[in-house]
PDB file of C-alpha atoms and ligand atoms in Angstrom:
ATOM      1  CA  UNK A  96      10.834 -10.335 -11.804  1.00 96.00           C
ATOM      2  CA  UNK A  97       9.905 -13.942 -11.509  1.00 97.00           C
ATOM      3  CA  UNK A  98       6.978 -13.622  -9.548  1.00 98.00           C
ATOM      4  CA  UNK A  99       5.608 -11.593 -11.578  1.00 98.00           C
ATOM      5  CA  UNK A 100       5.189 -14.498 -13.892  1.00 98.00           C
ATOM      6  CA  UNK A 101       4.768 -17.210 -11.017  1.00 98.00           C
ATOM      7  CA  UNK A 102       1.206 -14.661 -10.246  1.00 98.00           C
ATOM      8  CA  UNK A 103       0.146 -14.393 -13.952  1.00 98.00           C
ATOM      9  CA  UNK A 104       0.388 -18.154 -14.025  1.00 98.00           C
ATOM     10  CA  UNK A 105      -1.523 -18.819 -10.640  1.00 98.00           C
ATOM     11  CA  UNK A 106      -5.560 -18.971 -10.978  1.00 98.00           C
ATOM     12  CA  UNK A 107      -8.014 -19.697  -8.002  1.00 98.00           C
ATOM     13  CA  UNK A 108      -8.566 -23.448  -8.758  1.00 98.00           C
ATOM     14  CA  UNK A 109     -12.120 -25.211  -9.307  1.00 98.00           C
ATOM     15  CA  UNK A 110     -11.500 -28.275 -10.342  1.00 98.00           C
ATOM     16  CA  UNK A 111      -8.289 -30.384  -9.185  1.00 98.00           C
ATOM     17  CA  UNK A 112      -6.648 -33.783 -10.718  1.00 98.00           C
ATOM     18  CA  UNK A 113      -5.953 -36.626  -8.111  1.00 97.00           C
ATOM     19  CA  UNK A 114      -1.891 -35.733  -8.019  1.00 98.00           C
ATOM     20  CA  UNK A 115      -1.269 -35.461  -4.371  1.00 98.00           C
ATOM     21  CA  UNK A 116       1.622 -32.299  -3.607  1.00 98.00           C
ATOM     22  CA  UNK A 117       4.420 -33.614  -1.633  1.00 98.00           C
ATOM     23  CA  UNK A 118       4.822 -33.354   2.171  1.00 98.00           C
ATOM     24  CA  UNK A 119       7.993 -31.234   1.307  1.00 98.00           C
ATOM     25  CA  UNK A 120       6.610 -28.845  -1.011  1.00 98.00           C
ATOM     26  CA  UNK A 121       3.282 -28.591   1.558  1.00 98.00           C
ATOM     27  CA  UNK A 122       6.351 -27.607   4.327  1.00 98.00           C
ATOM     28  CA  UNK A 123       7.873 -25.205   2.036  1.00 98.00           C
ATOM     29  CA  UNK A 124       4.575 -23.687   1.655  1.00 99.00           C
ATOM     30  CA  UNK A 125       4.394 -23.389   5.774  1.00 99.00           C
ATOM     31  CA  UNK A 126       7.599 -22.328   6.146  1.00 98.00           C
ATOM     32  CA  UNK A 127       7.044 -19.158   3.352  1.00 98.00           C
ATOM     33  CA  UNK A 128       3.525 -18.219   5.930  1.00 99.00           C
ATOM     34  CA  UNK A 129       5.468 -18.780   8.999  1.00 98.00           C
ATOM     35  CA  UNK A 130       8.200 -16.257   7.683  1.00 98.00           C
ATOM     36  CA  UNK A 131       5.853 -13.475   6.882  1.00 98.00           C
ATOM     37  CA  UNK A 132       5.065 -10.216   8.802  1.00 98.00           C
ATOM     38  CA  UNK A 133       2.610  -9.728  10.778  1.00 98.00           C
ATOM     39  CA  UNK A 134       1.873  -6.815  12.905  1.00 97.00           C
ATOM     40  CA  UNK A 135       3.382  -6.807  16.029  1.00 96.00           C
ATOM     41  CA  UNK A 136       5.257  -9.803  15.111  1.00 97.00           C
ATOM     42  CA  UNK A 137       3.382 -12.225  17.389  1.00 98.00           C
ATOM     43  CA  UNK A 138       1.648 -14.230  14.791  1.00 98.00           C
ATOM     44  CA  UNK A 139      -1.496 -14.718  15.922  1.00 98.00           C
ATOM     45  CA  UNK A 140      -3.266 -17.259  14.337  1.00 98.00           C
ATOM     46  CA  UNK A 141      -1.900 -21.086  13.431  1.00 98.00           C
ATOM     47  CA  UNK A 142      -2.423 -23.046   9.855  1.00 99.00           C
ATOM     48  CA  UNK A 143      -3.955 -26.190  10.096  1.00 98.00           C
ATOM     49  CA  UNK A 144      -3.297 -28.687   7.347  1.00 98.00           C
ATOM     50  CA  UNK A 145      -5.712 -31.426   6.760  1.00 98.00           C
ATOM     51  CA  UNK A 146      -5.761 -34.469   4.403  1.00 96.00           C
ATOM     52  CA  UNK A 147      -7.974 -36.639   5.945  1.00 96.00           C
ATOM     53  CA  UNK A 148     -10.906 -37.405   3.102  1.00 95.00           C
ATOM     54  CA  UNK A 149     -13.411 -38.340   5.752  1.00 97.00           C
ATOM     55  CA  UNK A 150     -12.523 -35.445   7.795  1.00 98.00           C
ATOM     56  CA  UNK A 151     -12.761 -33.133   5.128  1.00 97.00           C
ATOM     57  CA  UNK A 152     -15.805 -34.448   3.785  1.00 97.00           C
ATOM     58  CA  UNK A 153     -17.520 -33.167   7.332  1.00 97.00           C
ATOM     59  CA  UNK A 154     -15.654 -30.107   6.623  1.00 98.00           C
ATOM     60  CA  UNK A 155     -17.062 -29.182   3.200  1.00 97.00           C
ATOM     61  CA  UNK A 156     -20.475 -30.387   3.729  1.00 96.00           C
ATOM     62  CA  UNK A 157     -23.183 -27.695   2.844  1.00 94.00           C
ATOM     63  CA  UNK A 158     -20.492 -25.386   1.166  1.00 95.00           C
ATOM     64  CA  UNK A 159     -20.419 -24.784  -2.486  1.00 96.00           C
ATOM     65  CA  UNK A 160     -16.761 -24.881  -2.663  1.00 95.00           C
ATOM     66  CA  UNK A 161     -16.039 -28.437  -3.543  1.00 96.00           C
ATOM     67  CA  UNK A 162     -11.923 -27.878  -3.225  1.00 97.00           C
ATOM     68  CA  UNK A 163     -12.406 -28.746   0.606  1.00 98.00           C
ATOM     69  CA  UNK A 164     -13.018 -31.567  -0.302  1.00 97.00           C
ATOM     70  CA  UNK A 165     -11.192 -32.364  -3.776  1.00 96.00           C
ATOM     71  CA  UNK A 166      -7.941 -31.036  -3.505  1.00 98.00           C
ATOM     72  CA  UNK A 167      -4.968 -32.651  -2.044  1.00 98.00           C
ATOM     73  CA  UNK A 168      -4.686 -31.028   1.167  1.00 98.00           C
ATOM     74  CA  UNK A 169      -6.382 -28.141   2.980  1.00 98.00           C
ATOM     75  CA  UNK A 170      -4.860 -25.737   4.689  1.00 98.00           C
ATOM     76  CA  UNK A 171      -7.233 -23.746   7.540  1.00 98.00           C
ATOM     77  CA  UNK A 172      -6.234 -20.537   8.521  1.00 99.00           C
ATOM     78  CA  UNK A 173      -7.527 -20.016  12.068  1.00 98.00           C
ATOM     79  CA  UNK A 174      -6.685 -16.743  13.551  1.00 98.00           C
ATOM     80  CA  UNK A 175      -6.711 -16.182  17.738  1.00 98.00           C
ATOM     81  CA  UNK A 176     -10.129 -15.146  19.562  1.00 98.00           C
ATOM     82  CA  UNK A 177      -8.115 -12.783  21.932  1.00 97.00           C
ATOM     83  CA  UNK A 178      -4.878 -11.729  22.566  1.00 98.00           C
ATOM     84  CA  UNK A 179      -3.856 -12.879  25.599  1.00 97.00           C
ATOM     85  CA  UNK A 180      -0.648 -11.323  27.882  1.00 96.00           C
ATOM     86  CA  UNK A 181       0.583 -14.405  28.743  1.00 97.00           C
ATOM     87  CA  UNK A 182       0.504 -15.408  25.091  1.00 98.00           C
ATOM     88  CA  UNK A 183       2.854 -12.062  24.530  1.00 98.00           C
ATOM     89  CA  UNK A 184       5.346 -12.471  27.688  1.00 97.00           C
ATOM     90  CA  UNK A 185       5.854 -16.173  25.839  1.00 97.00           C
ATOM     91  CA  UNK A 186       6.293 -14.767  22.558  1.00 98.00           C
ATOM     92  CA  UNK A 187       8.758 -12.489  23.682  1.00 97.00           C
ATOM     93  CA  UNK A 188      10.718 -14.733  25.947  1.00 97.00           C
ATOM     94  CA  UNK A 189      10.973 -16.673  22.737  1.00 98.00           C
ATOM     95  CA  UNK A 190      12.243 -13.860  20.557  1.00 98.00           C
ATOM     96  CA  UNK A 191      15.095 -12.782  23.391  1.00 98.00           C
ATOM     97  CA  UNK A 192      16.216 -16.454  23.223  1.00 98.00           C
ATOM     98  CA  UNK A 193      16.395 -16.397  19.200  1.00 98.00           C
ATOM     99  CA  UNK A 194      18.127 -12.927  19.635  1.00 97.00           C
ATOM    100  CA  UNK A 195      20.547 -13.998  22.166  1.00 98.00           C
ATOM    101  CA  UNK A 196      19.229 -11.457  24.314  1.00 97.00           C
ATOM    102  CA  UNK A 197      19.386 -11.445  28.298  1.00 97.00           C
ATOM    103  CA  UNK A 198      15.829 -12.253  29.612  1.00 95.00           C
ATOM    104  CA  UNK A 199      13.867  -9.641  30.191  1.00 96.00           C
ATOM    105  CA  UNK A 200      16.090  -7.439  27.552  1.00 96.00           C
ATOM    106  CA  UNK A 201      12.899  -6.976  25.458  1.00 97.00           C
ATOM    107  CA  UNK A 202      10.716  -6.188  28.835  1.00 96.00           C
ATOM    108  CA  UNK A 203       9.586  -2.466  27.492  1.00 97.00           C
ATOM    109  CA  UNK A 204       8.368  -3.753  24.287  1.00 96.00           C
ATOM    110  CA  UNK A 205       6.829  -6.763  25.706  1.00 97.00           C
ATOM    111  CA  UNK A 206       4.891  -3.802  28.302  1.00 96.00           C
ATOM    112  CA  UNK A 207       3.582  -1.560  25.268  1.00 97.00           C
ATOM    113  CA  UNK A 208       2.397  -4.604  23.767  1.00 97.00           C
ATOM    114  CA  UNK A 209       0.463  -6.092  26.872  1.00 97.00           C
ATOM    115  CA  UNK A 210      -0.776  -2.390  27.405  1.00 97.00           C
ATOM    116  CA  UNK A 211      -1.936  -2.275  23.961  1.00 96.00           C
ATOM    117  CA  UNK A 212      -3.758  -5.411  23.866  1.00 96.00           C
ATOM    118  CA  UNK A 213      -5.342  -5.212  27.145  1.00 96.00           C
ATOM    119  CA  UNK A 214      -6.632  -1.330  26.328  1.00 96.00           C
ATOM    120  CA  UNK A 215      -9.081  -3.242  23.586  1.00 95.00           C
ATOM    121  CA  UNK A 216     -11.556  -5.787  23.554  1.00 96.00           C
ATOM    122  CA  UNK A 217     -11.117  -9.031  22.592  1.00 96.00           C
ATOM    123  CA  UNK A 218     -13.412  -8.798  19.503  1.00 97.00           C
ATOM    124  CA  UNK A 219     -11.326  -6.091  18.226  1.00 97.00           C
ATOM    125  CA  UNK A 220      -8.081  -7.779  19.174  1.00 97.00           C
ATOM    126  CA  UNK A 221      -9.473 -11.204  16.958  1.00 98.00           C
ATOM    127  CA  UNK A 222     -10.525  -9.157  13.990  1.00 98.00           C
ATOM    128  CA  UNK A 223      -6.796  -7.380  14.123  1.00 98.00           C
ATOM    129  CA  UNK A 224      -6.074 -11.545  14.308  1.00 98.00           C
ATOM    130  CA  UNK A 225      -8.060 -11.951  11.576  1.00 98.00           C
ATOM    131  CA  UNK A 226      -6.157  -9.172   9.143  1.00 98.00           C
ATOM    132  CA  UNK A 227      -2.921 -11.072   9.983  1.00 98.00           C
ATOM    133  CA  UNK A 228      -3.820 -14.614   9.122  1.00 98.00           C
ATOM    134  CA  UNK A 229      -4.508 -12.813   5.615  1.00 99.00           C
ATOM    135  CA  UNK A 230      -1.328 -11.686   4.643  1.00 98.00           C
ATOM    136  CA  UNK A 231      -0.529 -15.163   5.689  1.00 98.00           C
ATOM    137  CA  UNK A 232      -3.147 -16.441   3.070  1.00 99.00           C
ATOM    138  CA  UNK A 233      -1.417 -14.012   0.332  1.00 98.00           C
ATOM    139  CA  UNK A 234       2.198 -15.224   1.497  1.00 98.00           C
ATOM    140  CA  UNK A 235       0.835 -18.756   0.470  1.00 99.00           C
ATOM    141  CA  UNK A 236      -0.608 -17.757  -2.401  1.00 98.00           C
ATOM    142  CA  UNK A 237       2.535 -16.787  -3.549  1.00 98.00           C
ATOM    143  CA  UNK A 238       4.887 -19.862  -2.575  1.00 98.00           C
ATOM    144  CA  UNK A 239       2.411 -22.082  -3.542  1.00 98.00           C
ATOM    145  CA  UNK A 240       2.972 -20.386  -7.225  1.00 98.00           C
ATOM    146  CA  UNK A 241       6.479 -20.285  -7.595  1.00 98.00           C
ATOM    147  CA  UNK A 242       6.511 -24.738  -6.961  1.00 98.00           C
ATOM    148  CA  UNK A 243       4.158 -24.791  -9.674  1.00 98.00           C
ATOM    149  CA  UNK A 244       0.665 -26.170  -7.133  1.00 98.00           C
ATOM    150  CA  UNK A 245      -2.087 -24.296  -7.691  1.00 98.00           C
ATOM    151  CA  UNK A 246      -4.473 -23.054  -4.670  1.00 98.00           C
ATOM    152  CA  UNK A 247      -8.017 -21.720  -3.763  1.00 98.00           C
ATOM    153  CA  UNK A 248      -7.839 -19.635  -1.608  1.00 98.00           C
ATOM    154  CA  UNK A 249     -11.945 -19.779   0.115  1.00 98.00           C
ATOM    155  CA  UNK A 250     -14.454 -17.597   2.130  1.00 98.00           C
ATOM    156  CA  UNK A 251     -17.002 -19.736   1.246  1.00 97.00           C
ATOM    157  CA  UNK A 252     -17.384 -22.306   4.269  1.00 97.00           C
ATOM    158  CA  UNK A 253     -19.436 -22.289   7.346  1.00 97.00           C
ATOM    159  CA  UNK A 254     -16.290 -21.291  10.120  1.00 98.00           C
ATOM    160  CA  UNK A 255     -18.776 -22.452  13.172  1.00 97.00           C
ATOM    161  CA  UNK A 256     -19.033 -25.803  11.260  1.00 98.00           C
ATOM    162  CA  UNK A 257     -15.230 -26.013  10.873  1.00 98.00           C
ATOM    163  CA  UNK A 258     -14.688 -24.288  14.778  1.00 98.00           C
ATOM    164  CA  UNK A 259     -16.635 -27.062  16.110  1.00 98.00           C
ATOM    165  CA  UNK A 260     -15.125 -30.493  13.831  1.00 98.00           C
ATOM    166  CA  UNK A 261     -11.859 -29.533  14.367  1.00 98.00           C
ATOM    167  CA  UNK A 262     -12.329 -28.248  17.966  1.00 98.00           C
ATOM    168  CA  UNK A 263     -11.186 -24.510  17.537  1.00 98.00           C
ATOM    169  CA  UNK A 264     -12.550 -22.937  20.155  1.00 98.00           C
ATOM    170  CA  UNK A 265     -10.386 -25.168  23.217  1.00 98.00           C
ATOM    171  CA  UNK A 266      -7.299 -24.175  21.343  1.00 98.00           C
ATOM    172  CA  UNK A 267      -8.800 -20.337  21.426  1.00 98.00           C
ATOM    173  CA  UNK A 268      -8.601 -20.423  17.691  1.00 98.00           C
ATOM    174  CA  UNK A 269     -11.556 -19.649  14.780  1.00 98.00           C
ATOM    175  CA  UNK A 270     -11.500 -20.549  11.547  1.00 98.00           C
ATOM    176  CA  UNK A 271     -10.832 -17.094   9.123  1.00 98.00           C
ATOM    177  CA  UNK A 272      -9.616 -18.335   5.724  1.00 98.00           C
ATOM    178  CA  UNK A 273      -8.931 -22.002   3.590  1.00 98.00           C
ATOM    179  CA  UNK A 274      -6.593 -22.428   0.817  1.00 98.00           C
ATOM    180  CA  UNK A 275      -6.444 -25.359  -0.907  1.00 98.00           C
ATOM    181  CA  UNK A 276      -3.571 -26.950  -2.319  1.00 98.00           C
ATOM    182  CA  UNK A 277      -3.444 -29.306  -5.612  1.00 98.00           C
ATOM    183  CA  UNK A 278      -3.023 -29.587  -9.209  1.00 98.00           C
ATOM    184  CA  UNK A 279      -5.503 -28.281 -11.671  1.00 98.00           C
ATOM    185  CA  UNK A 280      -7.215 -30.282 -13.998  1.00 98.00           C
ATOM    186  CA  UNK A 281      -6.996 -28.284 -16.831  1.00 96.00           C
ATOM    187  CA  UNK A 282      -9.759 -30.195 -19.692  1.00 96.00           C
ATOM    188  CA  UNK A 283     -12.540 -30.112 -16.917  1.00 96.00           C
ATOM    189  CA  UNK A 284     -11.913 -26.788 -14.967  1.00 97.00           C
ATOM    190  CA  UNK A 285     -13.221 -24.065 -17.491  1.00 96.00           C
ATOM    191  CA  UNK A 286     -11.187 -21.649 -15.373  1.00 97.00           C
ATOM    192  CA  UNK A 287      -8.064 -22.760 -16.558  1.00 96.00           C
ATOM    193  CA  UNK A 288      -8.416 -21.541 -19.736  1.00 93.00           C
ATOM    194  CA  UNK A 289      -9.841 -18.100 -18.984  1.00 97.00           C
ATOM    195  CA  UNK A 290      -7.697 -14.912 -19.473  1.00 97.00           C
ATOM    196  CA  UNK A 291      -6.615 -13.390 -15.971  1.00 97.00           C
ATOM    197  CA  UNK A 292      -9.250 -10.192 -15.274  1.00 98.00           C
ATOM    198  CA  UNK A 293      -7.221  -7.328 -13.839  1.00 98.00           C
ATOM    199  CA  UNK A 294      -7.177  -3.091 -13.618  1.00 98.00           C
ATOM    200  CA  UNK A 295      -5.190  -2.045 -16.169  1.00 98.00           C
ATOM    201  CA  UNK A 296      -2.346  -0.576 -13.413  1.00 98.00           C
ATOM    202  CA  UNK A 297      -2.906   2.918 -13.761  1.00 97.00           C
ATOM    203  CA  UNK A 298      -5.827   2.311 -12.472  1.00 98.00           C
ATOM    204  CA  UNK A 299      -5.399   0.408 -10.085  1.00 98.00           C
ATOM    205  CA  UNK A 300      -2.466   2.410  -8.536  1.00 98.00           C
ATOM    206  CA  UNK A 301      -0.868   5.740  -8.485  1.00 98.00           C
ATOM    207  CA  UNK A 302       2.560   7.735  -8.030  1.00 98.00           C
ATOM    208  CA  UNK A 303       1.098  10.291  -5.747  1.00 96.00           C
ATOM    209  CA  UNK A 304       3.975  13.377  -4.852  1.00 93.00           C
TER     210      UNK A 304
HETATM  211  C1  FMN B 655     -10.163 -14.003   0.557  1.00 97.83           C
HETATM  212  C2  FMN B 655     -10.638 -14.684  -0.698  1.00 97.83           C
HETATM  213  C3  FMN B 655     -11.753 -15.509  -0.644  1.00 97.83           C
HETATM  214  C4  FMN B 655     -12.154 -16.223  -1.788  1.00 97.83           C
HETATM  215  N1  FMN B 655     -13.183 -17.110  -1.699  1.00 97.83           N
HETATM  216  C5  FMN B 655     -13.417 -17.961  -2.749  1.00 97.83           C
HETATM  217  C6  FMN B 655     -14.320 -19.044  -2.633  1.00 97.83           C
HETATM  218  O1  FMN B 655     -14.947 -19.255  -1.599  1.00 97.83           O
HETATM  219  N2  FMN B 655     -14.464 -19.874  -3.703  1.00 97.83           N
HETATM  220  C7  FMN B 655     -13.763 -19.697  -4.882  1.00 97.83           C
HETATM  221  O2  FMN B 655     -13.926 -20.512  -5.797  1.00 97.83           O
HETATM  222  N3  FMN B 655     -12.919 -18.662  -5.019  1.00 97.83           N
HETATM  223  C8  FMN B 655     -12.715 -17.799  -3.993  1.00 97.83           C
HETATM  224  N4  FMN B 655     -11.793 -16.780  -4.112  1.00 97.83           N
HETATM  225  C9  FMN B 655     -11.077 -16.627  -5.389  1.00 97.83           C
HETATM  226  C10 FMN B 655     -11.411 -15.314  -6.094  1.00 97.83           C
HETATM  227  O3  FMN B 655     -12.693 -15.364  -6.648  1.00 97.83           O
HETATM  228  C11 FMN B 655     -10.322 -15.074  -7.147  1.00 97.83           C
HETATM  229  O4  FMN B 655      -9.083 -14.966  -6.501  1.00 97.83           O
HETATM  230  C12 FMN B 655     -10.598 -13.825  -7.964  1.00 97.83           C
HETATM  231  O5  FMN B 655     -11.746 -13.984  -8.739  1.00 97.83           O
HETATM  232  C13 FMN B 655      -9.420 -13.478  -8.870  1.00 97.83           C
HETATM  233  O6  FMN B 655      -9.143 -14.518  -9.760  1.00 97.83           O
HETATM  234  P1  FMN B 655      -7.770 -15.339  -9.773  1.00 97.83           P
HETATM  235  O7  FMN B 655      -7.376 -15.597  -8.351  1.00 97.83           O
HETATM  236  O8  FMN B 655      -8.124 -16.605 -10.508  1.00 97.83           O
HETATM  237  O9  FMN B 655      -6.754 -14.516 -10.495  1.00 97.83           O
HETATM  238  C14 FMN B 655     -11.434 -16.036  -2.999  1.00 97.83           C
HETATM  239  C15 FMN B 655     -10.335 -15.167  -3.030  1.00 97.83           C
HETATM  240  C16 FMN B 655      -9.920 -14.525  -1.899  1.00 97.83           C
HETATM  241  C17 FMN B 655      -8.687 -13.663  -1.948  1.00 97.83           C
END
């Protein structure tokens, strides 16, 4: 299996060169997220793609992650801070018109989703927004791979720093995730070099019954 390779291949990225990765490939790369599950199916976060150097520069300051800043472009993954119904009805109207579906022909699953999300609080319904923008992240990780740019993906950042720059919080959105998006430059980051650390796969996972 090619990806197989395409992972063994990938590292998470220190140190980038100044090659910028083209608008296409950086599309591609959205395109591969936007086309991953998520539960529910509502995708409920957004990515955020910044370039800016000035922008970024605000972005990265304090954080020990120097890829916000020295990559060629940043992607933000910003997950929803609730889960709103009107959001859902929306969504759903949407996915009858892509299913060439009568309106309203998805009306009971549209109801045991509103029910569902209303029956928690919003705290639990953005950390649930929170696991999805994740397999986003590992969706990425993974496209980004097989075209050959290599990626970071980041924890370390200050999201209330990034929530207020890039206004998250009037687009009901906070900052989860980064993963940045370059070419490594292989003499000066040591990590390129270094042997991939894994489980051997036994123990890592099991044929259980
Ligand atoms: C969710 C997540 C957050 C991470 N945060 C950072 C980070 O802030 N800075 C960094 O340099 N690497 C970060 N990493 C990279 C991991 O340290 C790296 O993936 C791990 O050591 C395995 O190495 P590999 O990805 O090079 O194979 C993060 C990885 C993940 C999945």
């Amino acid at each position: 299996m090619e990806l197989i390779n395409h992972l063994k291949w990938r590292y998470a990225t220190k140190k980038y060169n100044t090659e910028k990765v083209s608008e296409e490939k950086v599309n591609q790369i959205l395109e591969a997220i936007n086309l991953t599950a998520s539960s529910c199916g509502i995708q409920p976060y957004r990515v955020l793609v910044i370039s800016n150097p000035e922008i970024r520069a605000q972005l990265g300051a304090g954080s020990f992650n120097g890829q916000i800043v020295n990559s060629s472009h940043l992607l933000v993954f910003a997950a929803f801070n609730e889960i709103s119904i009107t959001y859902i009805e929306e969504y759903i109207k949407m996915a009858e018109k892509q299913r060439n579906l009568p309106e309203g022909g998805m009306d009971e699953f549209s109801k045991k989703l509103t029910g569902y999300f209303s029956a928690n609080t919003q705290e639990a319904n953005a950390i649930w927004a929170n696991k999805q923008a994740y397999i986003g992240l590992g969706t990425a990780l993974a496209a980004a791979a097989e075209l050959k740019i290599d990626t970071t993906p980041m924890e370390g950042f200050d999201a209330q720093q990034f929530d207020e720059i890039l206004g998250l919080k009037a687009k009901g959105l906070h900052a989860v995730v980064l993963l940045s998006l370059g070419y490594r430059d292989t003499e000066n980051d040591y990590f390129a070099n270094l042997a991939k650390v894994r489980l051997p796969i036994e123990e890592f996972s099991a044929f259980v019954g």
